[in-house]
PDB file of C-alpha atoms in Angstrom:
ATOM      1  CA  MET E   1     -38.835 -60.911   0.038  1.00 46.00           C
ATOM      2  CA  THR E   2     -41.007 -62.530   2.649  1.00 63.00           C
ATOM      3  CA  GLY E   3     -41.043 -60.933   6.090  1.00 84.00           C
ATOM      4  CA  VAL E   4     -39.588 -57.613   4.945  1.00 87.00           C
ATOM      5  CA  GLU E   5     -41.698 -54.499   5.502  1.00 88.00           C
ATOM      6  CA  ARG E   6     -41.000 -51.031   4.119  1.00 85.00           C
ATOM      7  CA  VAL E   7     -42.052 -47.532   5.098  1.00 80.00           C
ATOM      8  CA  ARG E   8     -42.001 -44.547   2.774  1.00 79.00           C
ATOM      9  CA  SER E   9     -41.839 -40.988   4.026  1.00 71.00           C
ATOM     10  CA  GLY E  10     -42.971 -39.181   0.908  1.00 70.00           C
ATOM     11  CA  SER E  11     -39.513 -37.862   0.105  1.00 70.00           C
ATOM     12  CA  PRO E  12     -39.339 -36.932  -3.582  1.00 67.00           C
ATOM     13  CA  TRP E  13     -36.056 -38.847  -3.808  1.00 66.00           C
ATOM     14  CA  GLU E  14     -37.554 -42.199  -2.765  1.00 67.00           C
ATOM     15  CA  ASP E  15     -38.847 -42.905  -6.256  1.00 66.00           C
ATOM     16  CA  VAL E  16     -35.936 -41.241  -8.043  1.00 71.00           C
ATOM     17  CA  PHE E  17     -33.298 -43.281  -6.196  1.00 74.00           C
ATOM     18  CA  GLY E  18     -35.433 -46.335  -5.357  1.00 76.00           C
ATOM     19  CA  PHE E  19     -35.246 -46.435  -1.566  1.00 78.00           C
ATOM     20  CA  SER E  20     -37.449 -46.632   1.513  1.00 77.00           C
ATOM     21  CA  ARG E  21     -37.211 -44.451   4.618  1.00 85.00           C
ATOM     22  CA  ALA E  22     -37.222 -47.546   6.840  1.00 93.00           C
ATOM     23  CA  VAL E  23     -37.075 -51.294   6.380  1.00 90.00           C
ATOM     24  CA  ALA E  24     -37.964 -53.955   8.938  1.00 94.00           C
ATOM     25  CA  ALA E  25     -36.604 -57.463   8.620  1.00 94.00           C
ATOM     26  CA  GLY E  26     -37.321 -59.737  11.534  1.00 93.00           C
ATOM     27  CA  ASP E  27     -36.538 -57.958  14.797  1.00 95.00           C
ATOM     28  CA  ARG E  28     -34.400 -55.313  13.095  1.00 96.00           C
ATOM     29  CA  VAL E  29     -35.707 -51.963  11.847  1.00 97.00           C
ATOM     30  CA  VAL E  30     -33.287 -49.643  10.063  1.00 97.00           C
ATOM     31  CA  VAL E  31     -33.866 -46.055   9.023  1.00 97.00           C
ATOM     32  CA  GLY E  32     -31.660 -44.708   6.253  1.00 93.00           C
ATOM     33  CA  GLY E  33     -30.024 -41.321   6.056  1.00 93.00           C
ATOM     34  CA  THR E  34     -32.557 -38.716   7.130  1.00 94.00           C
ATOM     35  CA  THR E  35     -32.183 -34.960   6.889  1.00 95.00           C
ATOM     36  CA  SER E  36     -34.433 -32.090   7.933  1.00 96.00           C
ATOM     37  CA  PHE E  37     -36.134 -32.000   4.551  1.00 93.00           C
ATOM     38  CA  LYS E  38     -39.863 -32.598   4.620  1.00 89.00           C
ATOM     39  CA  GLY E  39     -40.839 -32.956   1.006  1.00 83.00           C
ATOM     40  CA  THR E  40     -38.917 -30.223  -0.747  1.00 86.00           C
ATOM     41  CA  VAL E  41     -38.736 -27.873   2.270  1.00 93.00           C
ATOM     42  CA  LEU E  42     -35.570 -27.767   4.399  1.00 96.00           C
ATOM     43  CA  TYR E  43     -36.316 -27.020   8.051  1.00 98.00           C
ATOM     44  CA  GLY E  44     -33.731 -25.346  10.259  1.00 98.00           C
ATOM     45  CA  GLU E  45     -31.610 -23.874   7.490  1.00 97.00           C
ATOM     46  CA  GLY E  46     -28.322 -22.764   9.053  1.00 98.00           C
ATOM     47  CA  ASP E  47     -29.221 -24.319  12.437  1.00 98.00           C
ATOM     48  CA  PRO E  48     -27.616 -27.728  13.126  1.00 98.00           C
ATOM     49  CA  TYR E  49     -29.588 -28.252  16.350  1.00 98.00           C
ATOM     50  CA  GLU E  50     -32.928 -27.704  14.618  1.00 98.00           C
ATOM     51  CA  GLN E  51     -31.911 -29.823  11.633  1.00 98.00           C
ATOM     52  CA  ALA E  52     -30.955 -32.676  13.967  1.00 98.00           C
ATOM     53  CA  LYS E  53     -34.236 -32.442  15.900  1.00 98.00           C
ATOM     54  CA  VAL E  54     -36.285 -32.487  12.690  1.00 98.00           C
ATOM     55  CA  ALA E  55     -34.244 -35.344  11.208  1.00 97.00           C
ATOM     56  CA  PHE E  56     -34.566 -37.462  14.363  1.00 98.00           C
ATOM     57  CA  GLY E  57     -38.290 -36.677  14.419  1.00 97.00           C
ATOM     58  CA  THR E  58     -38.704 -37.910  10.854  1.00 95.00           C
ATOM     59  CA  ALA E  59     -36.706 -41.067  11.622  1.00 96.00           C
ATOM     60  CA  LEU E  60     -38.827 -41.718  14.709  1.00 97.00           C
ATOM     61  CA  GLU E  61     -42.004 -41.229  12.658  1.00 95.00           C
ATOM     62  CA  ALA E  62     -40.750 -44.012  10.390  1.00 95.00           C
ATOM     63  CA  ILE E  63     -40.235 -46.509  13.219  1.00 97.00           C
ATOM     64  CA  ALA E  64     -43.597 -45.501  14.694  1.00 97.00           C
ATOM     65  CA  GLU E  65     -45.103 -47.124  11.591  1.00 94.00           C
ATOM     66  CA  PHE E  66     -43.857 -50.396  13.116  1.00 95.00           C
ATOM     67  CA  GLY E  67     -45.280 -49.548  16.538  1.00 96.00           C
ATOM     68  CA  LEU E  68     -41.923 -48.469  17.976  1.00 97.00           C
ATOM     69  CA  GLY E  69     -40.758 -45.408  19.853  1.00 97.00           C
ATOM     70  CA  PRO E  70     -37.417 -43.976  20.954  1.00 97.00           C
ATOM     71  CA  GLU E  71     -37.006 -46.669  23.620  1.00 97.00           C
ATOM     72  CA  ALA E  72     -36.581 -49.281  20.848  1.00 97.00           C
ATOM     73  CA  VAL E  73     -33.625 -47.440  19.272  1.00 98.00           C
ATOM     74  CA  ILE E  74     -30.357 -49.304  19.750  1.00 98.00           C
ATOM     75  CA  ARG E  75     -28.039 -47.411  17.353  1.00 98.00           C
ATOM     76  CA  THR E  76     -27.812 -43.909  15.954  1.00 98.00           C
ATOM     77  CA  ARG E  77     -25.454 -42.293  13.487  1.00 98.00           C
ATOM     78  CA  MET E  78     -25.008 -38.579  13.030  1.00 98.00           C
ATOM     79  CA  LEU E  79     -23.167 -37.126  10.071  1.00 98.00           C
ATOM     80  CA  LEU E  80     -22.206 -33.452  10.214  1.00 98.00           C
ATOM     81  CA  THR E  81     -20.542 -31.140   7.754  1.00 97.00           C
ATOM     82  CA  HIS E  82     -18.769 -29.084  10.450  1.00 97.00           C
ATOM     83  CA  ALA E  83     -17.020 -30.142  13.661  1.00 98.00           C
ATOM     84  CA  ARG E  84     -18.195 -26.857  15.182  1.00 98.00           C
ATOM     85  CA  ASP E  85     -21.738 -28.323  15.223  1.00 98.00           C
ATOM     86  CA  VAL E  86     -20.918 -31.324  17.422  1.00 98.00           C
ATOM     87  CA  ASP E  87     -22.270 -29.759  20.626  1.00 98.00           C
ATOM     88  CA  ALA E  88     -25.516 -28.570  19.019  1.00 98.00           C
ATOM     89  CA  VAL E  89     -26.228 -31.915  17.381  1.00 98.00           C
ATOM     90  CA  GLY E  90     -25.150 -33.797  20.510  1.00 98.00           C
ATOM     91  CA  ARG E  91     -27.610 -31.722  22.552  1.00 98.00           C
ATOM     92  CA  ALA E  92     -30.425 -32.630  20.161  1.00 98.00           C
ATOM     93  CA  HIS E  93     -29.447 -36.309  20.412  1.00 98.00           C
ATOM     94  CA  GLN E  94     -29.392 -36.154  24.202  1.00 98.00           C
ATOM     95  CA  GLU E  95     -32.842 -34.564  24.309  1.00 98.00           C
ATOM     96  CA  VAL E  96     -34.300 -37.327  22.148  1.00 97.00           C
ATOM     97  CA  PHE E  97     -32.327 -40.349  23.397  1.00 98.00           C
ATOM     98  CA  GLY E  98     -30.799 -39.345  26.760  1.00 95.00           C
ATOM     99  CA  ASP E  99     -32.751 -41.955  28.729  1.00 95.00           C
ATOM    100  CA  VAL E 100     -32.453 -44.597  26.000  1.00 97.00           C
ATOM    101  CA  ARG E 101     -28.684 -44.313  25.465  1.00 97.00           C
ATOM    102  CA  PRO E 102     -28.282 -46.156  22.162  1.00 98.00           C
ATOM    103  CA  VAL E 103     -24.817 -46.799  20.818  1.00 98.00           C
ATOM    104  CA  THR E 104     -23.898 -43.955  18.512  1.00 98.00           C
ATOM    105  CA  THR E 105     -21.436 -42.808  15.925  1.00 98.00           C
ATOM    106  CA  LEU E 106     -20.796 -39.189  15.051  1.00 97.00           C
ATOM    107  CA  MET E 107     -18.830 -38.342  11.919  1.00 98.00           C
ATOM    108  CA  VAL E 108     -17.786 -35.174  10.162  1.00 98.00           C
ATOM    109  CA  VAL E 109     -18.167 -35.548   6.408  1.00 98.00           C
ATOM    110  CA  GLU E 110     -17.161 -33.335   3.524  1.00 97.00           C
ATOM    111  CA  GLY E 111     -20.712 -32.450   2.584  1.00 95.00           C
ATOM    112  CA  PHE E 112     -24.109 -33.513   1.339  1.00 95.00           C
ATOM    113  CA  VAL E 113     -25.832 -33.262  -2.033  1.00 91.00           C
ATOM    114  CA  ASP E 114     -27.584 -30.070  -0.896  1.00 95.00           C
ATOM    115  CA  PRO E 115     -25.017 -27.770   0.771  1.00 96.00           C
ATOM    116  CA  ARG E 116     -27.695 -26.325   3.097  1.00 97.00           C
ATOM    117  CA  VAL E 117     -27.912 -29.676   4.865  1.00 98.00           C
ATOM    118  CA  LEU E 118     -25.710 -29.643   7.963  1.00 98.00           C
ATOM    119  CA  VAL E 119     -26.854 -32.911   9.552  1.00 98.00           C
ATOM    120  CA  GLU E 120     -27.983 -36.337   8.417  1.00 98.00           C
ATOM    121  CA  VAL E 121     -28.992 -39.082  10.849  1.00 98.00           C
ATOM    122  CA  GLU E 122     -29.633 -42.807  10.741  1.00 98.00           C
ATOM    123  CA  LEU E 123     -31.024 -45.112  13.362  1.00 97.00           C
ATOM    124  CA  GLU E 124     -31.614 -48.754  14.046  1.00 98.00           C
ATOM    125  CA  ALA E 125     -34.295 -50.161  16.311  1.00 98.00           C
ATOM    126  CA  TYR E 126     -35.031 -53.567  17.810  1.00 97.00           C
ATOM    127  CA  ARG E 127     -38.624 -54.722  17.869  1.00 92.00           C
ATOM    128  CA  GLY E 128     -38.176 -58.202  19.315  1.00 82.00           C
ATOM    129  CA  ALA E 129     -38.900 -57.161  22.869  1.00 55.00           C
ATOM    130  CA  SER E 130     -42.075 -55.325  21.887  1.00 46.00           C
ATOM    131  CA  SER E 131     -43.587 -57.768  19.384  1.00 45.00           C
TER     132      SER E 131
END
């Protein structure tokens, strides 16, 4: 595909499942479901706030490959396994995006492939204004 750029994060599942951490097409940059795994190590086990911070950090590292920062983020999605974690994950989101204020969706899901994962995030950024 012409004009489509991809970023890999080094996740061991990228090759197994055939995906990229982030894809840019035109002015749109999307980052797929991101957890607090870095390689095979889960950061923040048992701590939804820490997992959210690490996951958002990894997602922001992906858009940085396109020269973008948090200010370019226009949408976030947060998936949690427990409603009790809404405040902790919301606090992490506010710390990262409080001044940006992207549209957001927060969902409670039944679970993830690895039951230690409490949070998964996605984001979408717009690079038209900065390119």
